Amino acid sequence: MEKPTKKQVEKEIKKFFKSKHDSSQVKKIKKLGMRYQIKLGKLRKLFCKKCYSMNLRTLSVKRGIKRVGCGDCRFVARWKI
């Protein structure tokens, strides 16, 4: 069985994030990206960094900082915009 190439894995990761998935699948796809040294870039903002849930919602945007809360674990992430 052949190992997939880095380009194939990149396509698979981009295709994966086009729809919602549960946290165990997100964790697996993140590990796959780490194994092939693929940076997720903006895709990492689509899931919670604590519980890997894709259940995020915007809380507020003030002074160039966007606050996003996880619906499952209540973790609040702050990103510069």
mmCIF file of N, CA and C in Angstrom:
data_model
loop_
_atom_site.group_PDB
_atom_site.id
_atom_site.type_symbol
_atom_site.label_atom_id
_atom_site.label_comp_id
_atom_site.label_asym_id
_atom_site.label_seq_id
_atom_site.Cartn_x
_atom_site.Cartn_y
_atom_site.Cartn_z
ATOM 1 N N MET A 1 0.839 -1.184 0.000
ATOM 2 C CA MET A 1 0.000 0.000 0.000
ATOM 3 C C MET A 1 0.883 1.246 0.000
ATOM 4 N N GLU A 2 0.611 2.166 -0.906
ATOM 5 C CA GLU A 2 1.434 3.360 -1.040
ATOM 6 C C GLU A 2 1.048 4.428 -0.025
ATOM 7 N N LYS A 3 2.056 5.170 0.406
ATOM 8 C CA LYS A 3 1.792 6.313 1.271
ATOM 9 C C LYS A 3 1.333 7.484 0.403
ATOM 10 N N PRO A 4 0.356 8.255 0.864
ATOM 11 C CA PRO A 4 -0.078 9.407 0.063
ATOM 12 C C PRO A 4 1.004 10.489 0.037
ATOM 13 N N THR A 5 1.025 11.252 -1.044
ATOM 14 C CA THR A 5 1.995 12.338 -1.149
ATOM 15 C C THR A 5 1.495 13.551 -0.366
ATOM 16 N N LYS A 6 2.374 14.502 -0.183
ATOM 17 C CA LYS A 6 2.022 15.708 0.567
ATOM 18 C C LYS A 6 0.912 16.483 -0.136
ATOM 19 N N LYS A 7 0.945 16.556 -1.449
ATOM 20 C CA LYS A 7 -0.097 17.252 -2.224
ATOM 21 C C LYS A 7 -1.457 16.582 -2.042
ATOM 22 N N GLN A 8 -1.475 15.255 -2.043
ATOM 23 C CA GLN A 8 -2.723 14.520 -1.859
ATOM 24 C C GLN A 8 -3.306 14.780 -0.471
ATOM 25 N N VAL A 9 -2.448 14.827 0.521
ATOM 26 C CA VAL A 9 -2.905 15.080 1.890
ATOM 27 C C VAL A 9 -3.435 16.507 2.013
ATOM 28 N N GLU A 10 -2.781 17.484 1.376
ATOM 29 C CA GLU A 10 -3.264 18.870 1.392
ATOM 30 C C GLU A 10 -4.665 18.963 0.800
ATOM 31 N N LYS A 11 -4.901 18.295 -0.322
ATOM 32 C CA LYS A 11 -6.224 18.293 -0.951
ATOM 33 C C LYS A 11 -7.262 17.655 -0.029
ATOM 34 N N GLU A 12 -6.879 16.573 0.623
ATOM 35 C CA GLU A 12 -7.785 15.876 1.528
ATOM 36 C C GLU A 12 -8.164 16.760 2.719
ATOM 37 N N ILE A 13 -7.207 17.509 3.258
ATOM 38 C CA ILE A 13 -7.457 18.394 4.393
ATOM 39 C C ILE A 13 -8.397 19.526 3.983
ATOM 40 N N LYS A 14 -8.145 20.154 2.831
ATOM 41 C CA LYS A 14 -9.012 21.239 2.359
ATOM 42 C C LYS A 14 -10.429 20.737 2.104
ATOM 43 N N LYS A 15 -10.547 19.557 1.534
ATOM 44 C CA LYS A 15 -11.856 18.962 1.268
ATOM 45 C C LYS A 15 -12.584 18.639 2.582
ATOM 46 N N PHE A 16 -11.836 18.222 3.582
ATOM 47 C CA PHE A 16 -12.408 17.854 4.877
ATOM 48 C C PHE A 16 -13.083 19.043 5.560
ATOM 49 N N PHE A 17 -12.460 20.213 5.519
ATOM 50 C CA PHE A 17 -12.960 21.376 6.247
ATOM 51 C C PHE A 17 -14.091 22.107 5.525
ATOM 52 N N LYS A 18 -14.564 21.604 4.398
ATOM 53 C CA LYS A 18 -15.688 22.236 3.710
ATOM 54 C C LYS A 18 -17.021 21.939 4.387
ATOM 55 N N SER A 19 -17.060 20.953 5.273
ATOM 56 C CA SER A 19 -18.290 20.635 5.999
ATOM 57 C C SER A 19 -17.968 20.397 7.475
ATOM 58 N N LYS A 20 -18.998 20.329 8.303
ATOM 59 C CA LYS A 20 -18.821 20.137 9.745
ATOM 60 C C LYS A 20 -18.575 18.665 10.059
ATOM 61 N N HIS A 21 -17.714 18.423 11.057
ATOM 62 C CA HIS A 21 -17.389 17.075 11.502
ATOM 63 C C HIS A 21 -17.303 17.065 13.024
ATOM 64 N N ASP A 22 -17.256 15.865 13.606
ATOM 65 C CA ASP A 22 -17.136 15.790 15.056
ATOM 66 C C ASP A 22 -15.669 15.909 15.469
ATOM 67 N N SER A 23 -15.460 16.060 16.777
ATOM 68 C CA SER A 23 -14.132 16.389 17.292
ATOM 69 C C SER A 23 -13.103 15.279 17.054
ATOM 70 N N SER A 24 -13.508 14.025 17.086
ATOM 71 C CA SER A 24 -12.530 12.945 16.879
ATOM 72 C C SER A 24 -11.984 12.962 15.452
ATOM 73 N N GLN A 25 -12.828 13.287 14.481
ATOM 74 C CA GLN A 25 -12.365 13.356 13.094
ATOM 75 C C GLN A 25 -11.449 14.560 12.883
ATOM 76 N N VAL A 26 -11.761 15.689 13.540
ATOM 77 C CA VAL A 26 -10.914 16.883 13.432
ATOM 78 C C VAL A 26 -9.541 16.594 14.020
ATOM 79 N N LYS A 27 -9.523 15.891 15.139
ATOM 80 C CA LYS A 27 -8.253 15.546 15.775
ATOM 81 C C LYS A 27 -7.403 14.665 14.859
ATOM 82 N N LYS A 28 -8.029 13.709 14.175
ATOM 83 C CA LYS A 28 -7.303 12.826 13.257
ATOM 84 C C LYS A 28 -6.740 13.594 12.073
ATOM 85 N N ILE A 29 -7.530 14.508 11.517
ATOM 86 C CA ILE A 29 -7.067 15.250 10.337
ATOM 87 C C ILE A 29 -5.948 16.210 10.716
ATOM 88 N N LYS A 30 -5.989 16.755 11.946
ATOM 89 C CA LYS A 30 -4.917 17.635 12.422
ATOM 90 C C LYS A 30 -3.622 16.841 12.575
ATOM 91 N N LYS A 31 -3.716 15.641 13.125
ATOM 92 C CA LYS A 31 -2.532 14.789 13.273
ATOM 93 C C LYS A 31 -1.957 14.405 11.916
ATOM 94 N N LEU A 32 -2.842 14.172 10.943
ATOM 95 C CA LEU A 32 -2.397 13.850 9.588
ATOM 96 C C LEU A 32 -1.602 15.014 9.002
ATOM 97 N N GLY A 33 -2.092 16.222 9.207
ATOM 98 C CA GLY A 33 -1.382 17.405 8.735
ATOM 99 C C GLY A 33 -0.042 17.573 9.414
ATOM 100 N N MET A 34 0.010 17.289 10.718
ATOM 101 C CA MET A 34 1.277 17.401 11.454
ATOM 102 C C MET A 34 2.280 16.351 10.976
ATOM 103 N N ARG A 35 1.800 15.169 10.650
ATOM 104 C CA ARG A 35 2.671 14.094 10.184
ATOM 105 C C ARG A 35 3.351 14.458 8.869
ATOM 106 N N TYR A 36 2.621 15.162 7.996
ATOM 107 C CA TYR A 36 3.168 15.558 6.697
ATOM 108 C C TYR A 36 3.667 17.004 6.685
ATOM 109 N N GLN A 37 3.751 17.624 7.849
ATOM 110 C CA GLN A 37 4.242 18.997 8.021
ATOM 111 C C GLN A 37 3.491 19.980 7.133
ATOM 112 N N ILE A 38 2.148 19.919 7.223
ATOM 113 C CA ILE A 38 1.283 20.824 6.471
ATOM 114 C C ILE A 38 0.705 21.833 7.440
ATOM 115 N N LYS A 39 0.931 23.118 7.159
ATOM 116 C CA LYS A 39 0.376 24.164 8.007
ATOM 117 C C LYS A 39 -1.093 24.350 7.675
ATOM 118 N N LEU A 40 -1.933 24.391 8.702
ATOM 119 C CA LEU A 40 -3.360 24.565 8.482
ATOM 120 C C LEU A 40 -3.721 26.007 8.171
ATOM 121 N N GLY A 41 -2.933 26.950 8.652
ATOM 122 C CA GLY A 41 -3.183 28.361 8.357
ATOM 123 C C GLY A 41 -4.536 28.818 8.876
ATOM 124 N N LYS A 42 -5.369 29.333 7.998
ATOM 125 C CA LYS A 42 -6.678 29.846 8.400
ATOM 126 C C LYS A 42 -7.648 28.730 8.762
ATOM 127 N N LEU A 43 -7.372 27.520 8.347
ATOM 128 C CA LEU A 43 -8.253 26.400 8.670
ATOM 129 C C LEU A 43 -8.255 26.086 10.166
ATOM 130 N N ARG A 44 -7.181 26.441 10.871
ATOM 131 C CA ARG A 44 -7.130 26.148 12.301
ATOM 132 C C ARG A 44 -8.120 26.987 13.103
ATOM 133 N N LYS A 45 -8.622 28.049 12.501
ATOM 134 C CA LYS A 45 -9.610 28.887 13.182
ATOM 135 C C LYS A 45 -11.026 28.342 13.039
ATOM 136 N N LEU A 46 -11.178 27.205 12.386
ATOM 137 C CA LEU A 46 -12.502 26.614 12.202
ATOM 138 C C LEU A 46 -12.882 25.649 13.324
ATOM 139 N N PHE A 47 -11.921 25.348 14.227
ATOM 140 C CA PHE A 47 -12.218 24.431 15.324
ATOM 141 C C PHE A 47 -11.563 24.918 16.615
ATOM 142 N N CYS A 48 -12.099 24.472 17.744
ATOM 143 C CA CYS A 48 -11.596 24.845 19.068
ATOM 144 C C CYS A 48 -10.255 24.160 19.313
ATOM 145 N N LYS A 49 -9.301 24.896 19.876
ATOM 146 C CA LYS A 49 -7.987 24.303 20.096
ATOM 147 C C LYS A 49 -7.941 23.433 21.351
ATOM 148 N N LYS A 50 -8.957 23.496 22.193
ATOM 149 C CA LYS A 50 -9.001 22.676 23.407
ATOM 150 C C LYS A 50 -9.714 21.347 23.189
ATOM 151 N N CYS A 51 -10.913 21.397 22.563
ATOM 152 C CA CYS A 51 -11.714 20.175 22.436
ATOM 153 C C CYS A 51 -11.924 19.750 20.985
ATOM 154 N N TYR A 52 -11.375 20.484 20.017
ATOM 155 C CA TYR A 52 -11.444 20.187 18.577
ATOM 156 C C TYR A 52 -12.872 20.205 18.018
ATOM 157 N N SER A 53 -13.793 20.847 18.707
ATOM 158 C CA SER A 53 -15.164 20.957 18.234
ATOM 159 C C SER A 53 -15.250 22.036 17.158
ATOM 160 N N MET A 54 -16.133 21.842 16.173
ATOM 161 C CA MET A 54 -16.331 22.840 15.135
ATOM 162 C C MET A 54 -17.541 23.712 15.451
ATOM 163 N N ASN A 55 -17.964 23.701 16.714
ATOM 164 C CA ASN A 55 -19.122 24.447 17.170
ATOM 165 C C ASN A 55 -18.667 25.806 17.732
ATOM 166 N N LEU A 56 -18.203 26.703 16.864
ATOM 167 C CA LEU A 56 -17.696 28.008 17.288
ATOM 168 C C LEU A 56 -18.687 29.103 16.932
ATOM 169 N N ARG A 57 -18.671 30.165 17.725
ATOM 170 C CA ARG A 57 -19.504 31.330 17.415
ATOM 171 C C ARG A 57 -18.760 32.593 17.817
ATOM 172 N N THR A 58 -18.999 33.661 17.068
ATOM 173 C CA THR A 58 -18.345 34.936 17.332
ATOM 174 C C THR A 58 -19.041 35.625 18.489
ATOM 175 N N LEU A 59 -18.251 36.048 19.477
ATOM 176 C CA LEU A 59 -18.801 36.741 20.633
ATOM 177 C C LEU A 59 -18.769 38.250 20.447
ATOM 178 N N SER A 60 -17.618 38.780 20.021
ATOM 179 C CA SER A 60 -17.520 40.220 19.793
ATOM 180 C C SER A 60 -16.303 40.539 18.938
ATOM 181 N N VAL A 61 -16.335 41.744 18.372
ATOM 182 C CA VAL A 61 -15.201 42.268 17.622
ATOM 183 C C VAL A 61 -14.981 43.688 18.112
ATOM 184 N N LYS A 62 -13.853 43.919 18.773
ATOM 185 C CA LYS A 62 -13.536 45.243 19.307
ATOM 186 C C LYS A 62 -12.046 45.511 19.147
ATOM 187 N N ARG A 63 -11.719 46.723 18.741
ATOM 188 C CA ARG A 63 -10.334 47.199 18.664
ATOM 189 C C ARG A 63 -9.392 46.211 17.971
ATOM 190 N N GLY A 64 -9.854 45.597 16.890
ATOM 191 C CA GLY A 64 -8.995 44.705 16.119
ATOM 192 C C GLY A 64 -8.845 43.318 16.704
ATOM 193 N N ILE A 65 -9.627 42.969 17.729
ATOM 194 C CA ILE A 65 -9.574 41.647 18.348
ATOM 195 C C ILE A 65 -10.932 40.973 18.176
ATOM 196 N N LYS A 66 -10.923 39.771 17.640
ATOM 197 C CA LYS A 66 -12.153 39.005 17.476
ATOM 198 C C LYS A 66 -12.184 37.920 18.550
ATOM 199 N N ARG A 67 -13.275 37.879 19.316
ATOM 200 C CA ARG A 67 -13.455 36.868 20.354
ATOM 201 C C ARG A 67 -14.410 35.803 19.836
ATOM 202 N N VAL A 68 -13.971 34.549 19.902
ATOM 203 C CA VAL A 68 -14.760 33.427 19.425
ATOM 204 C C VAL A 68 -14.883 32.418 20.563
ATOM 205 N N GLY A 69 -16.108 31.979 20.841
ATOM 206 C CA GLY A 69 -16.335 31.029 21.921
ATOM 207 C C GLY A 69 -16.742 29.663 21.398
ATOM 208 N N CYS A 70 -16.301 28.637 22.098
ATOM 209 C CA CYS A 70 -16.671 27.268 21.760
ATOM 210 C C CYS A 70 -18.009 26.951 22.415
ATOM 211 N N GLY A 71 -18.901 26.343 21.677
ATOM 212 C CA GLY A 71 -20.209 25.992 22.200
ATOM 213 C C GLY A 71 -20.187 24.774 23.110
ATOM 214 N N ASP A 72 -19.137 23.977 23.037
ATOM 215 C CA ASP A 72 -19.064 22.755 23.842
ATOM 216 C C ASP A 72 -18.303 22.950 25.151
ATOM 217 N N CYS A 73 -17.083 23.478 25.082
ATOM 218 C CA CYS A 73 -16.251 23.579 26.286
ATOM 219 C C CYS A 73 -16.182 24.988 26.859
ATOM 220 N N ARG A 74 -16.811 25.957 26.201
ATOM 221 C CA ARG A 74 -16.870 27.354 26.654
ATOM 222 C C ARG A 74 -15.509 28.055 26.639
ATOM 223 N N PHE A 75 -14.543 27.529 25.912
ATOM 224 C CA PHE A 75 -13.242 28.193 25.779
ATOM 225 C C PHE A 75 -13.395 29.403 24.872
ATOM 226 N N VAL A 76 -12.738 30.510 25.234
ATOM 227 C CA VAL A 76 -12.797 31.736 24.438
ATOM 228 C C VAL A 76 -11.435 31.992 23.803
ATOM 229 N N ALA A 77 -11.401 32.040 22.488
ATOM 230 C CA ALA A 77 -10.171 32.331 21.748
ATOM 231 C C ALA A 77 -10.226 33.775 21.276
ATOM 232 N N ARG A 78 -9.081 34.438 21.267
ATOM 233 C CA ARG A 78 -8.989 35.819 20.811
ATOM 234 C C ARG A 78 -7.985 35.871 19.667
ATOM 235 N N TRP A 79 -8.426 36.423 18.540
ATOM 236 C CA TRP A 79 -7.591 36.519 17.353
ATOM 237 C C TRP A 79 -7.499 37.949 16.875
ATOM 238 N N LYS A 80 -6.321 38.361 16.410
ATOM 239 C CA LYS A 80 -6.166 39.662 15.782
ATOM 240 C C LYS A 80 -6.777 39.594 14.385
ATOM 241 N N ILE A 81 -7.458 40.692 14.006
ATOM 242 C CA ILE A 81 -8.002 40.740 12.644
ATOM 243 C C ILE A 81 -7.469 41.960 11.926
#
